[in-house]
Short mmCIF file of C-alpha atoms in Angstrom, two decimals:
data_model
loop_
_atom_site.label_atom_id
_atom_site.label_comp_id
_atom_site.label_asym_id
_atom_site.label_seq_id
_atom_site.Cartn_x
_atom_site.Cartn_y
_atom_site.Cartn_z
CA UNK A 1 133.33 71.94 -65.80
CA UNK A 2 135.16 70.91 -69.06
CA UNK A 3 134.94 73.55 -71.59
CA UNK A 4 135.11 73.66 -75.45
CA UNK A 5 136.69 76.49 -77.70
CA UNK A 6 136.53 76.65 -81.15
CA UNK A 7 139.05 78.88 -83.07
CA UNK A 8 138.61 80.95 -85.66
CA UNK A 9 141.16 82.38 -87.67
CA UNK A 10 140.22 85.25 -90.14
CA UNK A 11 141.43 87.78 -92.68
CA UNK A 12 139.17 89.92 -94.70
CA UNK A 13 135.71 87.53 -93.52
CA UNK A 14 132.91 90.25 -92.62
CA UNK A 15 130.45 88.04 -95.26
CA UNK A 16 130.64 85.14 -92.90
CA UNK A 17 132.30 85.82 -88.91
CA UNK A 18 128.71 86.89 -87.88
CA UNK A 19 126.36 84.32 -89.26
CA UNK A 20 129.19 81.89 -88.32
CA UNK A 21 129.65 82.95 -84.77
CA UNK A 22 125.63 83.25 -84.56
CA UNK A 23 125.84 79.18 -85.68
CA UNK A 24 128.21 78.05 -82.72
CA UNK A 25 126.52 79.74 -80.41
CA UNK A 26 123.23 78.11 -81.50
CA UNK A 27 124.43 74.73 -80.87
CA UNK A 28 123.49 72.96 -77.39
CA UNK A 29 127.25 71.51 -75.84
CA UNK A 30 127.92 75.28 -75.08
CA UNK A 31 130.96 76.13 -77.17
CA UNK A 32 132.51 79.26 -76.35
CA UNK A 33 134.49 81.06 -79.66
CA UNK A 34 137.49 82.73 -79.95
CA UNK A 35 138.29 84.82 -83.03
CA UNK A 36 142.32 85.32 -84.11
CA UNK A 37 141.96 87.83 -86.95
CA UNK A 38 145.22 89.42 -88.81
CA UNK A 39 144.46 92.43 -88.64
CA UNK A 40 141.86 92.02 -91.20
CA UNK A 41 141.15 95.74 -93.26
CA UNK A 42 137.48 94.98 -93.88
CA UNK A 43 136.16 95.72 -90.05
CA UNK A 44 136.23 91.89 -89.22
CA UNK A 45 137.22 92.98 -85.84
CA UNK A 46 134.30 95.01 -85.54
CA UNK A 47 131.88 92.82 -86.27
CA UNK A 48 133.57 89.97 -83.55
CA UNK A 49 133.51 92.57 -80.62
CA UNK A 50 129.67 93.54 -81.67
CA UNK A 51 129.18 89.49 -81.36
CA UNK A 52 131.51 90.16 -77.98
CA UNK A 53 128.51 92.20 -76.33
CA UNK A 54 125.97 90.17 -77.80
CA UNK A 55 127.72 86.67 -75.91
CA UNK A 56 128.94 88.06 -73.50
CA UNK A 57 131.37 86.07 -71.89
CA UNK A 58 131.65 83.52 -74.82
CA UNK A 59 132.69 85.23 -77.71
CA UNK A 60 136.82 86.10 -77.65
CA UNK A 61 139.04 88.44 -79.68
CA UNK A 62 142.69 88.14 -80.48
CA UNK A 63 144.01 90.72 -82.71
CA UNK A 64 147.41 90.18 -84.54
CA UNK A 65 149.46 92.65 -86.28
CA UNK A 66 149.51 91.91 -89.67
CA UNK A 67 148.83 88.54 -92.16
CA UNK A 68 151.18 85.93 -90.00
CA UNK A 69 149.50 82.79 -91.71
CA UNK A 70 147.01 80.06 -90.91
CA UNK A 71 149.23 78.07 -88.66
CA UNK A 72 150.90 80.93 -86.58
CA UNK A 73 146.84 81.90 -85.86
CA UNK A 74 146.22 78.76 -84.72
CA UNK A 75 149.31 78.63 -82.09
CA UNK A 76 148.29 81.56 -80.72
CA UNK A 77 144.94 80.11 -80.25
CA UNK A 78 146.46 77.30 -78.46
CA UNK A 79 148.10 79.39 -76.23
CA UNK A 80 145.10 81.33 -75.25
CA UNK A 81 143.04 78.48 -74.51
CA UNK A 82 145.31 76.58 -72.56
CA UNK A 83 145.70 79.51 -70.73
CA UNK A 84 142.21 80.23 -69.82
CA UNK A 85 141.67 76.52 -68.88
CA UNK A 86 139.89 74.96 -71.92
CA UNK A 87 139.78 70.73 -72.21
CA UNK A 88 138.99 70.76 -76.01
CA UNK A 89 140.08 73.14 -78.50
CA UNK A 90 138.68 72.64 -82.08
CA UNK A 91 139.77 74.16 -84.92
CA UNK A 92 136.95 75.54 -87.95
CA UNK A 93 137.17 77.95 -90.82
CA UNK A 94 135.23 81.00 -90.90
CA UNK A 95 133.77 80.59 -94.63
CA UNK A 96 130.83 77.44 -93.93
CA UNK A 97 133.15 74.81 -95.38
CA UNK A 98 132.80 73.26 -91.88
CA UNK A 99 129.43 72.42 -91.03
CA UNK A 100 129.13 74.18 -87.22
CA UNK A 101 126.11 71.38 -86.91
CA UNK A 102 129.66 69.07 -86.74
CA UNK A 103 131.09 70.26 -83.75
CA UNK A 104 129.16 68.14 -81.17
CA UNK A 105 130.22 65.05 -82.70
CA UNK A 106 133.60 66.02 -82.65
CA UNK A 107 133.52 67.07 -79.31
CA UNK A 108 131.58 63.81 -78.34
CA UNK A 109 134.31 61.77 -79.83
CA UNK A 110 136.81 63.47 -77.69
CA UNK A 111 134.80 64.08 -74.12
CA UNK A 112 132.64 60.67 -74.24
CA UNK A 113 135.04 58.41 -76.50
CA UNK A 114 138.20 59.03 -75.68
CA UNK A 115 139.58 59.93 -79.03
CA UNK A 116 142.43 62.58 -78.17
CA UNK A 117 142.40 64.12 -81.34
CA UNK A 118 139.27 63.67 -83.89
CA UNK A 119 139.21 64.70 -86.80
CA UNK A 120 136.19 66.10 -89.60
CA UNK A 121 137.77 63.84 -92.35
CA UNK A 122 136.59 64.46 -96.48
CA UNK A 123 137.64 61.28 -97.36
CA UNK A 124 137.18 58.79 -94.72
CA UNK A 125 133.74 57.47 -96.39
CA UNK A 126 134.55 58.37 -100.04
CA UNK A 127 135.08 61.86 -101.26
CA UNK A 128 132.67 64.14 -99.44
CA UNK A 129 133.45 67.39 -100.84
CA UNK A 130 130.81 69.87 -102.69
CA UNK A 131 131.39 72.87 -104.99
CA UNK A 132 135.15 72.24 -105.52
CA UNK A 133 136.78 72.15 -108.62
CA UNK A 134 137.70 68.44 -109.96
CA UNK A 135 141.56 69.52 -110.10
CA UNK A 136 141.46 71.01 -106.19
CA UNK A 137 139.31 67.63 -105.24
CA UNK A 138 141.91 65.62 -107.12
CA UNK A 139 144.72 67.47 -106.12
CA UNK A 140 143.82 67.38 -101.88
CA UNK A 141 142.85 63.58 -102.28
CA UNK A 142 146.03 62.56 -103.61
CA UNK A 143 148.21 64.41 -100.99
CA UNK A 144 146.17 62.88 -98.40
CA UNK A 145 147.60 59.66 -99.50
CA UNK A 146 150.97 61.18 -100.68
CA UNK A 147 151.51 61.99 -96.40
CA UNK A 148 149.73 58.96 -95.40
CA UNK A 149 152.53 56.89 -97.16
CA UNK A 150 155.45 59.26 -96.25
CA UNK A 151 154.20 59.82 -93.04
CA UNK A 152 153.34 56.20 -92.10
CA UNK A 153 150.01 57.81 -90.18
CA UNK A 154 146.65 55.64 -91.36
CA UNK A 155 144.70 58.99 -92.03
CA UNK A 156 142.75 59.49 -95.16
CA UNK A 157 142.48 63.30 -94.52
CA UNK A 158 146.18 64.40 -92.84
CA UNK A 159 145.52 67.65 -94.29
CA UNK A 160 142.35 68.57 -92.82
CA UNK A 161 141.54 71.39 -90.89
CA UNK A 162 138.57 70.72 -88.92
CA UNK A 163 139.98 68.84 -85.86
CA UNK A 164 139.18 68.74 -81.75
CA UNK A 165 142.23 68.39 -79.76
CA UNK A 166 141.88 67.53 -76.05
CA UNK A 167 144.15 69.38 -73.66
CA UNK A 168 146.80 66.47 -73.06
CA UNK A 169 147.81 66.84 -76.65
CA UNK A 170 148.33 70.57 -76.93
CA UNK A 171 149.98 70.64 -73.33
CA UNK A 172 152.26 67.63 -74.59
CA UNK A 173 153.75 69.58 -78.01
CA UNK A 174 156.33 72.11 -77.86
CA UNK A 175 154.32 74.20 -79.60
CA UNK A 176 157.14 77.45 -80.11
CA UNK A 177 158.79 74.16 -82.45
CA UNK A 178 156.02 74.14 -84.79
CA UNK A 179 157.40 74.98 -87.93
CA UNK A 180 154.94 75.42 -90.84
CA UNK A 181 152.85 78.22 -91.31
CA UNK A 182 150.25 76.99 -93.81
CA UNK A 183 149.02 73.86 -95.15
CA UNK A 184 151.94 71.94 -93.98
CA UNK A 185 150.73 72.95 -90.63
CA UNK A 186 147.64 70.56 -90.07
CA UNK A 187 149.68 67.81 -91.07
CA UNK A 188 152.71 68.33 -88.74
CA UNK A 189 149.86 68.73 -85.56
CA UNK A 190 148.58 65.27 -87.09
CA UNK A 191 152.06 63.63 -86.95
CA UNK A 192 152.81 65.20 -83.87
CA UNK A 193 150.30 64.02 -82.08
CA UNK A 194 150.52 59.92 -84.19
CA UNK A 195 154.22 60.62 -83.03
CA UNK A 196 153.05 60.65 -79.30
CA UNK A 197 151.01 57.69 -79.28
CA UNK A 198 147.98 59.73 -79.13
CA UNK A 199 144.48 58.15 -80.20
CA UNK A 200 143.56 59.76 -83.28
CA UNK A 201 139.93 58.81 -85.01
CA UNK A 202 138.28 60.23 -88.22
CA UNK A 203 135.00 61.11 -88.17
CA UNK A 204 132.43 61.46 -91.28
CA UNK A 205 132.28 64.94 -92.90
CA UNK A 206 130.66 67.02 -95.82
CA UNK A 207 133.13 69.94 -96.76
CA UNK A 208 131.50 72.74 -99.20
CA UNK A 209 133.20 75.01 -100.72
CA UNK A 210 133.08 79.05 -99.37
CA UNK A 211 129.91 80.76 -100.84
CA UNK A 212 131.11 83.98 -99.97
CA UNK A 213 134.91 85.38 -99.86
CA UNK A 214 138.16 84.91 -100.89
CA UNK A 215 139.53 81.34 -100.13
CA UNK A 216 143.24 81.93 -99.16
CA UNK A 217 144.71 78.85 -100.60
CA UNK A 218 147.66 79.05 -103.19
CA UNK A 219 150.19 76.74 -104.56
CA UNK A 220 152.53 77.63 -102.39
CA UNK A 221 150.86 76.30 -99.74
CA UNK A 222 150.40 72.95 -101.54
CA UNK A 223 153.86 73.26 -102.00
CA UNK A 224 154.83 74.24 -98.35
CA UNK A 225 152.91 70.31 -97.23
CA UNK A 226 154.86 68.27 -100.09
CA UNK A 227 158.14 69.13 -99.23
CA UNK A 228 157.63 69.85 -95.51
CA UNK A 229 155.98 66.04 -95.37
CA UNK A 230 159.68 64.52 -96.64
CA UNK A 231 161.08 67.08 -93.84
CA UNK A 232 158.69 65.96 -90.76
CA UNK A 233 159.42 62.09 -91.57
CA UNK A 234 163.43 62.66 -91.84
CA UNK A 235 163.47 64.43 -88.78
CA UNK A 236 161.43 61.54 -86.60
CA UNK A 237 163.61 59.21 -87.81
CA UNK A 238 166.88 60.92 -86.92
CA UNK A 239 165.73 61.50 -83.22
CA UNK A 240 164.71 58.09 -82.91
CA UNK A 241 168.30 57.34 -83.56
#
């Protein structure tokens, strides 16, 4: 039987990790969840292994020493679930901003259409995004576009961070080379994968901003994806020759 995961990463999320695990687990394509927190000093953890008993079987923990950043969280989430045998592996925040009523129809583009990696895209069909500030809006739209033109990838939403990756791409990437630990991260997977020849589709998606908690996003993040977009393209080109 193919199985799903969706990770998880936290820091500092008791307002949300319980209604959002709660939400997966309501949904019908039986997703199993695993959790990566950083060591998170509000009793995240605790909360997770309480959903642990609840699910039993479905609900996973991986505890990290420390705040290692978004994109190290999600490597070791890779790991894990190519380990214990998953075919998709989907990646959602903790905070609401992805809709868990989403998942099956990223999932169903990757298990029944043959999309490798699909992504929950903000911009595909407009701007779809609620409760942000009209600077942040502006601000994610245009890099979009700034890596779609470095990059060469026909995304509208490289930087998103709602995607399902089937197990041929994750097994296919070196993923120890992965180099960028926060926003630059989602993009590198993205060209990555474009790199490979995989198929990548975009699929339809509401983002709202967190209700509760602190969003983790900074500037230096932003600035992390501008310059590490110039980086990623210079270095495809000089293997290729």
């Amino acid at each position: 039987m193919e199985k799903a995961l969706v990770i998880i990463p936290t820091y500092n999320e008791i307002e949300n990790i319980s209604n959002i695990i709660d939400a997966v687990m309501s949904l019908p394509d039986g997703f199993d969840v695993l959790v990566v927190d950083d060591a998170s000093p509000d009793g995240t953890q605790n909360v997770v292994i309480e959903k642990m008993d609840m699910y039993s079987g479905r609900v996973h923990l991986e505890c990290r020493t420390g705040k290692q950043g978004l994109g190290t969280a999600y490597i070791h989430g890779f790991k894990w679930a190519l380990k214990n045998e998953y075919s998709y592996i989907i990646e959602m925040d903790a905070d609401f901003s992805h809709d868990p009523k989403d998942l099956p129809r990223l999932l169903k583009e990757c298990r029944d259409n043959n999309a490798d990696v699909a992504i929950g895209s903000r911009y595909v069909s407009g701007v779809n995004v609620v409760n942000w500030p009209i600077g942040r809006v502006l601000m994610s739209y245009f890099a979009s576009a700034y890596v779609r033109i470095v990059t060469g990838m026909p995304l509208r939403d490289a930087t998103a961070g709602f995607v399902c990756y089937s197990r041929n791409v994750l097994d296919s990437i070196d993923l120890d080379r992965i180099r960028f630990k926060g926003y630059a991260f989602q993009i590198e997977m993205k060209f990555k994968s474009f790199l490979k020849k995989f198929k990548i589709v975009e699929v339809p998606i509401i983002f709202v901003n967190r209700q509760l908690g602190t969003s983790k996003m900074n500037s230096s993040i932003f600035g992390e994806a501008m310059f590490g977009v110039i980086q990623l393209k210079l270095q495809s080109l000089f293997r290729k020759k």
